[in-house]
mmCIF file of C-alpha atoms in Angstrom:
data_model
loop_
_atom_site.group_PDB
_atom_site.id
_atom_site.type_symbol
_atom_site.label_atom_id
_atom_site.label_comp_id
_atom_site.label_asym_id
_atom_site.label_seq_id
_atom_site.Cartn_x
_atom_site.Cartn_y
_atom_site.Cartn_z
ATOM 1 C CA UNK A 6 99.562 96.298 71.188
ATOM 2 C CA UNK A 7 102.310 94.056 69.148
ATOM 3 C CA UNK A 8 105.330 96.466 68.326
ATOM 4 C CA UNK A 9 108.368 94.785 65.864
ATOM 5 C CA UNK A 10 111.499 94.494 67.182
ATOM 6 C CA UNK A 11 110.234 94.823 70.568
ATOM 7 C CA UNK A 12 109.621 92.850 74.121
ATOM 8 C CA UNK A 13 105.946 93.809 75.079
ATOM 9 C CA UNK A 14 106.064 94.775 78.421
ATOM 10 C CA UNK A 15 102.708 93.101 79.936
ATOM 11 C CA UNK A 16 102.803 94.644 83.051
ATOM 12 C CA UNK A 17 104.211 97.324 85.511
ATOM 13 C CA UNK A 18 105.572 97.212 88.604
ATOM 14 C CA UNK A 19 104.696 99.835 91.028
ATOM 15 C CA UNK A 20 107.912 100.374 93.739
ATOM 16 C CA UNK A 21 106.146 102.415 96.081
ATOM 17 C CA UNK A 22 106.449 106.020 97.700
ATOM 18 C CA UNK A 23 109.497 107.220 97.758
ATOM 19 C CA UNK A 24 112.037 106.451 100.991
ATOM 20 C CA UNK A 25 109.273 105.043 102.637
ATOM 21 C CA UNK A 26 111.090 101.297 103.157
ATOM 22 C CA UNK A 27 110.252 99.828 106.384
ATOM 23 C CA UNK A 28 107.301 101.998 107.002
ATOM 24 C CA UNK A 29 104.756 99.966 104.695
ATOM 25 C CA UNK A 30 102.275 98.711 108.286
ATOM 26 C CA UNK A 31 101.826 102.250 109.487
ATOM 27 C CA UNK A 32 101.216 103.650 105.916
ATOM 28 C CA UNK A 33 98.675 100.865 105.413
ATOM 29 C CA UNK A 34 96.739 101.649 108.556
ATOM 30 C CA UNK A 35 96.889 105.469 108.199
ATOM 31 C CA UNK A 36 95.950 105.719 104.371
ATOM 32 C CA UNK A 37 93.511 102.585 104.827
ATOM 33 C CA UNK A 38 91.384 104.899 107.393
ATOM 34 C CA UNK A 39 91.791 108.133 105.216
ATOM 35 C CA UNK A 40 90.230 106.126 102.480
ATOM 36 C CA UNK A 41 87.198 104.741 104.152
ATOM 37 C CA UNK A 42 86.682 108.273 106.080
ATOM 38 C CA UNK A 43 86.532 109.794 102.880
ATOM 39 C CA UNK A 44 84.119 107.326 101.022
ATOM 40 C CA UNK A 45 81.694 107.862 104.429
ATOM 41 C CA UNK A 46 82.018 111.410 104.408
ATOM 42 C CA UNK A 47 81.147 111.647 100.711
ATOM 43 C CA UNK A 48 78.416 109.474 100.736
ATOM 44 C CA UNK A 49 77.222 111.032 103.225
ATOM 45 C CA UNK A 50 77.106 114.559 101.832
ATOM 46 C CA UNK A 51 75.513 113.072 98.340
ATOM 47 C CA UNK A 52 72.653 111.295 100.738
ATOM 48 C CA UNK A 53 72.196 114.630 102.468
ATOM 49 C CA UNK A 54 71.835 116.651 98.898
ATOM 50 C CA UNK A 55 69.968 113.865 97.297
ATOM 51 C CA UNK A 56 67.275 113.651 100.699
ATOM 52 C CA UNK A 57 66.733 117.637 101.211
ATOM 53 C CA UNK A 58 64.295 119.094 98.752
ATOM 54 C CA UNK A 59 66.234 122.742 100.207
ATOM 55 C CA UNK A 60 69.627 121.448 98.752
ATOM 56 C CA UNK A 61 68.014 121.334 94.994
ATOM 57 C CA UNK A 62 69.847 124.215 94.073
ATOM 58 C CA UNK A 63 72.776 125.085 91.962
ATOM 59 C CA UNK A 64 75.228 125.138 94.212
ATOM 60 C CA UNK A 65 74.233 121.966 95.765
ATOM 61 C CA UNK A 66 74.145 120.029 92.759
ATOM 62 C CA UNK A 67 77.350 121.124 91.655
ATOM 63 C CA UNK A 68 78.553 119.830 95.470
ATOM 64 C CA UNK A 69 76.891 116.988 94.776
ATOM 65 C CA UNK A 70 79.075 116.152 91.557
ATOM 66 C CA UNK A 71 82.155 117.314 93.586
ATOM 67 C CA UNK A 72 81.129 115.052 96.585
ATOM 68 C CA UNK A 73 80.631 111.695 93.926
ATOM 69 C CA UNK A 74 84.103 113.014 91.895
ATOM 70 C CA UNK A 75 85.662 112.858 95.733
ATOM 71 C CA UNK A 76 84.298 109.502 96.019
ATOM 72 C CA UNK A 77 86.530 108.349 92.629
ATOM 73 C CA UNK A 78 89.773 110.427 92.629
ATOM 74 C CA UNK A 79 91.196 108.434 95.595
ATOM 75 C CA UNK A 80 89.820 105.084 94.129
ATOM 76 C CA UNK A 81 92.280 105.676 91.123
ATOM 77 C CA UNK A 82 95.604 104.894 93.150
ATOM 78 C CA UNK A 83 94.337 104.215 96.639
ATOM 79 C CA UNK A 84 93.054 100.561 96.630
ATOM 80 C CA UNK A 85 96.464 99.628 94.382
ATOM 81 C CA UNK A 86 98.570 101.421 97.174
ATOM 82 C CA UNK A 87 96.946 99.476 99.939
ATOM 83 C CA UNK A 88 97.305 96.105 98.406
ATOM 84 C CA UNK A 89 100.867 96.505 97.962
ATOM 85 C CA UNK A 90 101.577 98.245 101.087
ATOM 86 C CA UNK A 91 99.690 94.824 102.655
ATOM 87 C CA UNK A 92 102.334 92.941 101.321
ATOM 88 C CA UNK A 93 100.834 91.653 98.084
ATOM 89 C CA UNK A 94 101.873 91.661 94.576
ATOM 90 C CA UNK A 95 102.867 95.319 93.414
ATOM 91 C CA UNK A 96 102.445 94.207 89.755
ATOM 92 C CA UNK A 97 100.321 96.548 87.860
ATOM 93 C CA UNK A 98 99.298 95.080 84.099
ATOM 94 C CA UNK A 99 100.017 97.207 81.219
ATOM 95 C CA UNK A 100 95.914 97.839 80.254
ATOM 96 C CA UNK A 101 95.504 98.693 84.324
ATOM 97 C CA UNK A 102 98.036 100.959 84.062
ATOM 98 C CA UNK A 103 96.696 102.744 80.990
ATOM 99 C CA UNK A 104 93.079 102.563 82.473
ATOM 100 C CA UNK A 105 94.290 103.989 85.851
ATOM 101 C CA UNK A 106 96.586 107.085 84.117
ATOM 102 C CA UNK A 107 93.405 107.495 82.133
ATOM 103 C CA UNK A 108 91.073 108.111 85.097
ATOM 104 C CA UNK A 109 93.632 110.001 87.405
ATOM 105 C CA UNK A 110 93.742 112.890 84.779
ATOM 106 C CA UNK A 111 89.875 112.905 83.520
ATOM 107 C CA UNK A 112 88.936 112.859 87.068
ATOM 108 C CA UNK A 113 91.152 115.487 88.353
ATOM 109 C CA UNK A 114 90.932 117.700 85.193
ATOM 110 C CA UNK A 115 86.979 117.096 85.953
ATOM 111 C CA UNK A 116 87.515 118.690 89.607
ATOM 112 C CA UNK A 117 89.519 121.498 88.333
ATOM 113 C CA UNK A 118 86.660 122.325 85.673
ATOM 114 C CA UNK A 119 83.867 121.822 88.340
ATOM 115 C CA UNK A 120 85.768 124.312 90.645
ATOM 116 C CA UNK A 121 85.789 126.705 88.248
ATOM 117 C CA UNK A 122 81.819 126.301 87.650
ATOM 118 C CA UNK A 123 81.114 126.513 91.486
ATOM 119 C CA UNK A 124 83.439 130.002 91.552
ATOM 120 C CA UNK A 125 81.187 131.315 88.642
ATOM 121 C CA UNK A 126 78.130 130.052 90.283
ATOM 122 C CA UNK A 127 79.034 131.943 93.839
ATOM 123 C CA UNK A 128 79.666 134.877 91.350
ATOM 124 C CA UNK A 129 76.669 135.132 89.927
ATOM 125 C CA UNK A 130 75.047 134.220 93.340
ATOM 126 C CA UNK A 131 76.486 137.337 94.939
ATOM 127 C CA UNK A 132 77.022 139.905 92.482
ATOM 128 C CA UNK A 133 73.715 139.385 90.523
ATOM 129 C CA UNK A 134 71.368 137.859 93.056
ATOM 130 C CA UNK A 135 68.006 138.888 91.293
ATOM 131 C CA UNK A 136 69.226 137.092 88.413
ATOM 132 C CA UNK A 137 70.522 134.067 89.895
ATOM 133 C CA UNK A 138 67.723 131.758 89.572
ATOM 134 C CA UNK A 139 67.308 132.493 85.849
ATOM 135 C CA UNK A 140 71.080 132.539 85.085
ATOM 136 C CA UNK A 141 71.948 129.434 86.919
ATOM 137 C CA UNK A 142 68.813 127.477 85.354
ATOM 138 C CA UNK A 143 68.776 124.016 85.025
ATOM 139 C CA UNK A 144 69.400 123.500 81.726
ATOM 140 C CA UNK A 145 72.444 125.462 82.157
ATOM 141 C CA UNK A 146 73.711 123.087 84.846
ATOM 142 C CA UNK A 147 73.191 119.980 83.214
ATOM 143 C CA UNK A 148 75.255 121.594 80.241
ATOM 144 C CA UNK A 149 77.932 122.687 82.952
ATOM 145 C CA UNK A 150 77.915 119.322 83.574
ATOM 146 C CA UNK A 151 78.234 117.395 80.259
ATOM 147 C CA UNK A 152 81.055 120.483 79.389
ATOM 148 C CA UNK A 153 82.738 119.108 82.658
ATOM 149 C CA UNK A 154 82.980 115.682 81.350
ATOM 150 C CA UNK A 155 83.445 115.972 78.204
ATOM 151 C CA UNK A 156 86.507 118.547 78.472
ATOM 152 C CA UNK A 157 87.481 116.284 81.138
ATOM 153 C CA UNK A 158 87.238 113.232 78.773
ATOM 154 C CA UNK A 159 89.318 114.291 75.717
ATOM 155 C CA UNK A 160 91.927 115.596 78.007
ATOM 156 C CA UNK A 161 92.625 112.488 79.522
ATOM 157 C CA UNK A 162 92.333 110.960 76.250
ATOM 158 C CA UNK A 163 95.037 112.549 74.259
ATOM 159 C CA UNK A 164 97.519 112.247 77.251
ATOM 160 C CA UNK A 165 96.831 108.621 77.809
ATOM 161 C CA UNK A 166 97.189 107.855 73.956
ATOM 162 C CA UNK A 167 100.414 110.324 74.056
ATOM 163 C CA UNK A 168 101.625 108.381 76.712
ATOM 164 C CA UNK A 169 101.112 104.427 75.256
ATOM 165 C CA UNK A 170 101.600 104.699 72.402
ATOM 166 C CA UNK A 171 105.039 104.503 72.693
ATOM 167 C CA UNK A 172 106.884 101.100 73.014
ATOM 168 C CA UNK A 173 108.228 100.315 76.610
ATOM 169 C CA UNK A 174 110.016 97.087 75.885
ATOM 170 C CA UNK A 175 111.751 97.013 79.358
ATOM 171 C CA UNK A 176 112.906 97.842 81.910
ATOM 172 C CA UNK A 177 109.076 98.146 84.295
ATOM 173 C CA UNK A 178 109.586 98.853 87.350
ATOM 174 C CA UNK A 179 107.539 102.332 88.138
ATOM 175 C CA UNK A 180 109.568 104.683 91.011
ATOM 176 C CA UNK A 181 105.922 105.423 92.622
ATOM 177 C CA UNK A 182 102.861 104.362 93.817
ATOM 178 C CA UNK A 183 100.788 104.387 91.093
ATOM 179 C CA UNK A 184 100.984 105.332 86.994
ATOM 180 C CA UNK A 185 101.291 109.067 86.471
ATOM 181 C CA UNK A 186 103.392 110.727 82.967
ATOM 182 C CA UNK A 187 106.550 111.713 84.438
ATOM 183 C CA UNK A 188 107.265 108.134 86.134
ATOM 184 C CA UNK A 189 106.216 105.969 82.851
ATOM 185 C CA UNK A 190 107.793 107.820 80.173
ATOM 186 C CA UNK A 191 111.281 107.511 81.379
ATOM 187 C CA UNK A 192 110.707 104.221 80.457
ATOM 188 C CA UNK A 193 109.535 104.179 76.978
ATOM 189 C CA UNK A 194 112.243 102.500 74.213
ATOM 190 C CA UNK A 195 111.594 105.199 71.717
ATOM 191 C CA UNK A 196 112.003 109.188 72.387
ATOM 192 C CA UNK A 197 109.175 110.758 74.528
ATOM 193 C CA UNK A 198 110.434 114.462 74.206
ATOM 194 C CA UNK A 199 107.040 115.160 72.252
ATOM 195 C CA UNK A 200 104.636 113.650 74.390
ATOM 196 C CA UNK A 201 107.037 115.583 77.485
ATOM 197 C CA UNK A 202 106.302 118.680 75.726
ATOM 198 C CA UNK A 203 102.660 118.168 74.970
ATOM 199 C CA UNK A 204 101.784 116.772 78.772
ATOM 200 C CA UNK A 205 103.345 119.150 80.230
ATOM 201 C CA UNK A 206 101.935 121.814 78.099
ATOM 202 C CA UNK A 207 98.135 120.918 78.106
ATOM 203 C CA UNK A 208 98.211 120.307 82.024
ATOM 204 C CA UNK A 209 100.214 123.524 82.449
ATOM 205 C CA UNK A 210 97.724 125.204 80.089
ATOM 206 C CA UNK A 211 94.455 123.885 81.536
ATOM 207 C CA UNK A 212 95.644 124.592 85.189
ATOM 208 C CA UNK A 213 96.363 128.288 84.380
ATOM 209 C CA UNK A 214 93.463 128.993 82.484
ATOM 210 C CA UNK A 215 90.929 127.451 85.378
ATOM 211 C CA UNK A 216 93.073 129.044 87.737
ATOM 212 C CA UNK A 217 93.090 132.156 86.192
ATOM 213 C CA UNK A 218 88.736 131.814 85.765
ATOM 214 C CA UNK A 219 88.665 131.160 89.799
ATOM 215 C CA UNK A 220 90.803 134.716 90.439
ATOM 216 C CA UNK A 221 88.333 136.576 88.016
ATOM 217 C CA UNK A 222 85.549 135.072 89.502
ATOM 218 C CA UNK A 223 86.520 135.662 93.358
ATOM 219 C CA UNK A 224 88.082 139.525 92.463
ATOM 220 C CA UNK A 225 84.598 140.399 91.514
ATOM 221 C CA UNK A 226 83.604 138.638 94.622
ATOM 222 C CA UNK A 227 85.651 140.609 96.553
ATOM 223 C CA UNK A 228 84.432 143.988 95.098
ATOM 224 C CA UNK A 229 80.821 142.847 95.476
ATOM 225 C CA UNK A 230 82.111 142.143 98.973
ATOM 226 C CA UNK A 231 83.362 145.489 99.529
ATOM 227 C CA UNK A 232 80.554 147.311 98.477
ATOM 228 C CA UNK A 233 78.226 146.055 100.785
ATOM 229 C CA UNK A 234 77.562 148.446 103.555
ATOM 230 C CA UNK A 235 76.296 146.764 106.407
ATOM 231 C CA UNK A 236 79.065 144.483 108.489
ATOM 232 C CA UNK A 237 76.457 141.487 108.692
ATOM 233 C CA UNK A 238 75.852 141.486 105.349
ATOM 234 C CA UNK A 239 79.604 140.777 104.163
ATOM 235 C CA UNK A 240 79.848 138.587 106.363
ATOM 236 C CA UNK A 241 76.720 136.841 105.240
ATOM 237 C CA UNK A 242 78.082 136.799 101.571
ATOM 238 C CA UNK A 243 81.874 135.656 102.537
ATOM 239 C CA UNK A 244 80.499 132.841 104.362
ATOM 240 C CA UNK A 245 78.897 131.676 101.365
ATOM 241 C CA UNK A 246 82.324 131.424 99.545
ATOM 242 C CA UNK A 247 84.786 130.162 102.627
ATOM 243 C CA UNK A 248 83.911 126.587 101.889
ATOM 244 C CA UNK A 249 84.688 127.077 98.059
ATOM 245 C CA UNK A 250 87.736 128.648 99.103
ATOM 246 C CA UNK A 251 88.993 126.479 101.577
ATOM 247 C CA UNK A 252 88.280 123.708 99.254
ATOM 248 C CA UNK A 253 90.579 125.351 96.595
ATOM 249 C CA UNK A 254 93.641 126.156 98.301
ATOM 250 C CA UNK A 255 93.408 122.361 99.953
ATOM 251 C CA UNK A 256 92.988 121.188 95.989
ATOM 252 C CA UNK A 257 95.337 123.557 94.522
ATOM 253 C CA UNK A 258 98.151 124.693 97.344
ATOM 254 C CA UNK A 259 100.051 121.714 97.006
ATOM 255 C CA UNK A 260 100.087 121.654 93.878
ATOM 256 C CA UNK A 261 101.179 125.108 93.602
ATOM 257 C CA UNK A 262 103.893 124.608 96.200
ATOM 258 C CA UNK A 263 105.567 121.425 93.504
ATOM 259 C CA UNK A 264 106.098 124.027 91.255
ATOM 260 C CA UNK A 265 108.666 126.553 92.972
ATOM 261 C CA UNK A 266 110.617 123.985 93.897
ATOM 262 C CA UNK A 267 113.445 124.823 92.488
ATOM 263 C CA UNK A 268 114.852 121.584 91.797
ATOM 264 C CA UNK A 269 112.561 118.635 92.196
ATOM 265 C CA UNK A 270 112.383 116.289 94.916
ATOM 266 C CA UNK A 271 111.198 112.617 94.678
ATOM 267 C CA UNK A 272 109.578 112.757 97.880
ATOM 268 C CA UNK A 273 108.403 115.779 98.282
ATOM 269 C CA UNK A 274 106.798 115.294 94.685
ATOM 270 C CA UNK A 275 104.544 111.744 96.298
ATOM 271 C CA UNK A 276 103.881 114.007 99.370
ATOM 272 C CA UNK A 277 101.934 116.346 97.071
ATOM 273 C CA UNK A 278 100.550 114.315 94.970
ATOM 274 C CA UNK A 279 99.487 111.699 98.519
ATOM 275 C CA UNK A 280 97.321 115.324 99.668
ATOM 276 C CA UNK A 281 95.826 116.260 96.193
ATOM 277 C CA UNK A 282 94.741 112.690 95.774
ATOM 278 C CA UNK A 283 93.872 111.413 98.294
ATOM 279 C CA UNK A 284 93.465 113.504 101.644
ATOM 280 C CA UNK A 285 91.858 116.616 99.355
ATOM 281 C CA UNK A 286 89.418 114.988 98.795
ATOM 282 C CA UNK A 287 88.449 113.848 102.498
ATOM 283 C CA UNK A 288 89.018 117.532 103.708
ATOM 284 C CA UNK A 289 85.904 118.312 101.088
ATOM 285 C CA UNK A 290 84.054 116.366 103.197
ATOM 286 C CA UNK A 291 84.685 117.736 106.012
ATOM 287 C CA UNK A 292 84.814 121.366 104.840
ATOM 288 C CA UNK A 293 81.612 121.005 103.331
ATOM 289 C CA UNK A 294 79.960 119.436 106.286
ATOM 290 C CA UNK A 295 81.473 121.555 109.529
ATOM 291 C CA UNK A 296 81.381 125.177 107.609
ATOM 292 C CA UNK A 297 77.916 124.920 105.631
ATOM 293 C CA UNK A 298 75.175 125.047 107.961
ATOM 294 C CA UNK A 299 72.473 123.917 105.102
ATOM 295 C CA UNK A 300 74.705 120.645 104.957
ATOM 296 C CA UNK A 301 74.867 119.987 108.822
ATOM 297 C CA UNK A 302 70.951 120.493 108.862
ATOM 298 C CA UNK A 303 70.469 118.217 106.207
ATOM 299 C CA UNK A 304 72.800 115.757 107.619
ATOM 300 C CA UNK A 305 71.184 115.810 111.333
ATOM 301 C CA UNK A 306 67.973 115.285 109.598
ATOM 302 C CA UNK A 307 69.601 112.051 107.160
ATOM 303 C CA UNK A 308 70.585 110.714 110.111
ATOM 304 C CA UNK A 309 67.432 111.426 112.710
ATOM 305 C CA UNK A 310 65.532 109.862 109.939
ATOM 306 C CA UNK A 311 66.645 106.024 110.426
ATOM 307 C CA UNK A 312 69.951 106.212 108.152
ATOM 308 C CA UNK A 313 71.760 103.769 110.479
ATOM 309 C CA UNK A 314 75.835 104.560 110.602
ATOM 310 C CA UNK A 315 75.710 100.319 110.685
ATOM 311 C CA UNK A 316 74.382 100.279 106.913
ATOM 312 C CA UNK A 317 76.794 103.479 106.054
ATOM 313 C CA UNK A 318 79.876 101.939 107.304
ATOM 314 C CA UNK A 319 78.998 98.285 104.965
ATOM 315 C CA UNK A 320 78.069 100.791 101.645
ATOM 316 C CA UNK A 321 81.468 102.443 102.046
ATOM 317 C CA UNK A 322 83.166 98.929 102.924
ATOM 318 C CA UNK A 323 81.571 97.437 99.933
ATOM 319 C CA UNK A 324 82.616 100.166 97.891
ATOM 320 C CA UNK A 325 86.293 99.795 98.970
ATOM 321 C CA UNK A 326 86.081 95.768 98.476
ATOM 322 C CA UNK A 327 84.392 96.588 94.533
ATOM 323 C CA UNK A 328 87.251 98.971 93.849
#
């Protein structure tokens, strides 16, 4: 993008997490591990869904897009932050930049829409049971699904064009670990109060309403709940949520917690951002795997079956080596 009277910048340059100097081998080795773990754990789940003919159901399928989202949302900023924490080049070009701000908001805005799906579908499963086969049809999951991207896909759109198409003529050097709105716009050479006011407006915006569709959808929950007589049987029906739930407030509590700070803190700020991204989404994994019973079956049988750890482990290690 040629700009008059300006100095393209070419490339970024990414300084790291926050007071973190000195710590760069440990970080490596800890993040490195979380990374793999939750590429294994993912692919894992997805082979389980994909291999049991009793997991063809709504609210596997919509696990199974959570699962393969898990898979990406740490591949945005993860691979970057280990080759730099390695010791390598922290340089980030201009178009990788772009292309990973791009991805880091249409996958997470893709999360937040697909949690708000799986809330309605546990709604409907629970408080309209008879119904839930023909409600929850497929057709009406593959449109939940194309609605998920697509949403996802023109958010991230208008806040990466927002973001670049300002000029940023100098100086480059990004105060994080990889490209996010709040650390590139700083250090634009024109004024960036609009596309300040329009980020922080659409993610605020999208965030309550999704949130606010996940509350109405787990209140009725909770009066279905209630209403159910027999001890065994609200327990039956909570346990069918707890994953969901647990899954949320990992996703969303840190998130939440950024925003009453009352002032802002640098580190604090990478902290939250270091769970959402990337250990979120190897909790799913685990969530998914140690509280759903249908999910541990299906994974004993994967694995009785001939699915050797050996070829697991070089999938996910291929996958790391690709991204």
């Amino acid at each position: 993008m040629k700009i008059k009277n300006y100095t393209e910048v070419t490339e970024f340059i990414l300084l790291g997490i926050p007071h973190t100097k000195g710590l760069e081998t440990m970080l490596f080795v800890i993040f490195l591990f979380i990374y793999i773990f939750t590429l294994l754990g993912n692919f894992l789940i997805l082979l389980a869904i994909i291999s049991s003919s009793r997991l063809h159901t709504p609210m596997y399928f919509f696990l199974g897009l959570l699962s393969t989202f898990d898979i990406f949302f740490p591949s945005v900023s993860c691979p970057k932050m280990l080759i730099f924490l390695s010791g390598r080049s922290r340089a980030i070009s201009y178009r990788g930049c772009a292309t990973q701000l791009f991805f880091y908001h249409f996958i997470g805005c893709a999360e937040g829409v697909l949690y708000s799906v799986m809330s309605y579908d546990r709604f409907v499963a629970i408080c309209h049971p008879l119904r839930y086969t023909v409600i929850m049809n497929p057709r009406l999951c593959v449109v939940f699904a194309t609605c998920t991207s697509l949403i996802s896909c023109i958010h991230a759109t208008v806040l990466t064009s927002l973001t670049f198409q300002l000029p940023y003529c100098g100086p480059n050097e990004i105060d994080y670990y990889f490209c996010d709105i709040p650390v590139i716009l700083p250090l634009a050479c024109a004024d960036s109060s609009l596309a300040q006011r329009v980020g922080f407006t659409n993610v605020g915006l999208w965030t309550l309403a999704l949130f606010s569709t996940i509350i109405a959808s787990y209140t009725r929950i909770g009066i279905a709940i209630l209403r159910i007589r027999s001890a065994e049987g609200r327990s039956k029906a909570f346990s069918t949520c707890s994953a969901h739930l647990t899954a949320i407030l990992c996703a969303w509590g840190p998130i939440i917690i950024i925003y009453f700070q009352s002032t802002p803190n640098p580190l604090l700020g990478a902290i939250v951002q270091i769970l959402n991204n990337i250990v979120s989404p190897m909790l799913n994994s685990l969530i998914y795997s140690l509280r759903n019973k249908e999910v541990k079956r299906a994974l004993k049988r994967v694995l009785s079956k001939g699915v050797e750890p050996l070829k697991v482990i070089k999938t996910s290690i291929c996958l790391f080596k690709i991204h």
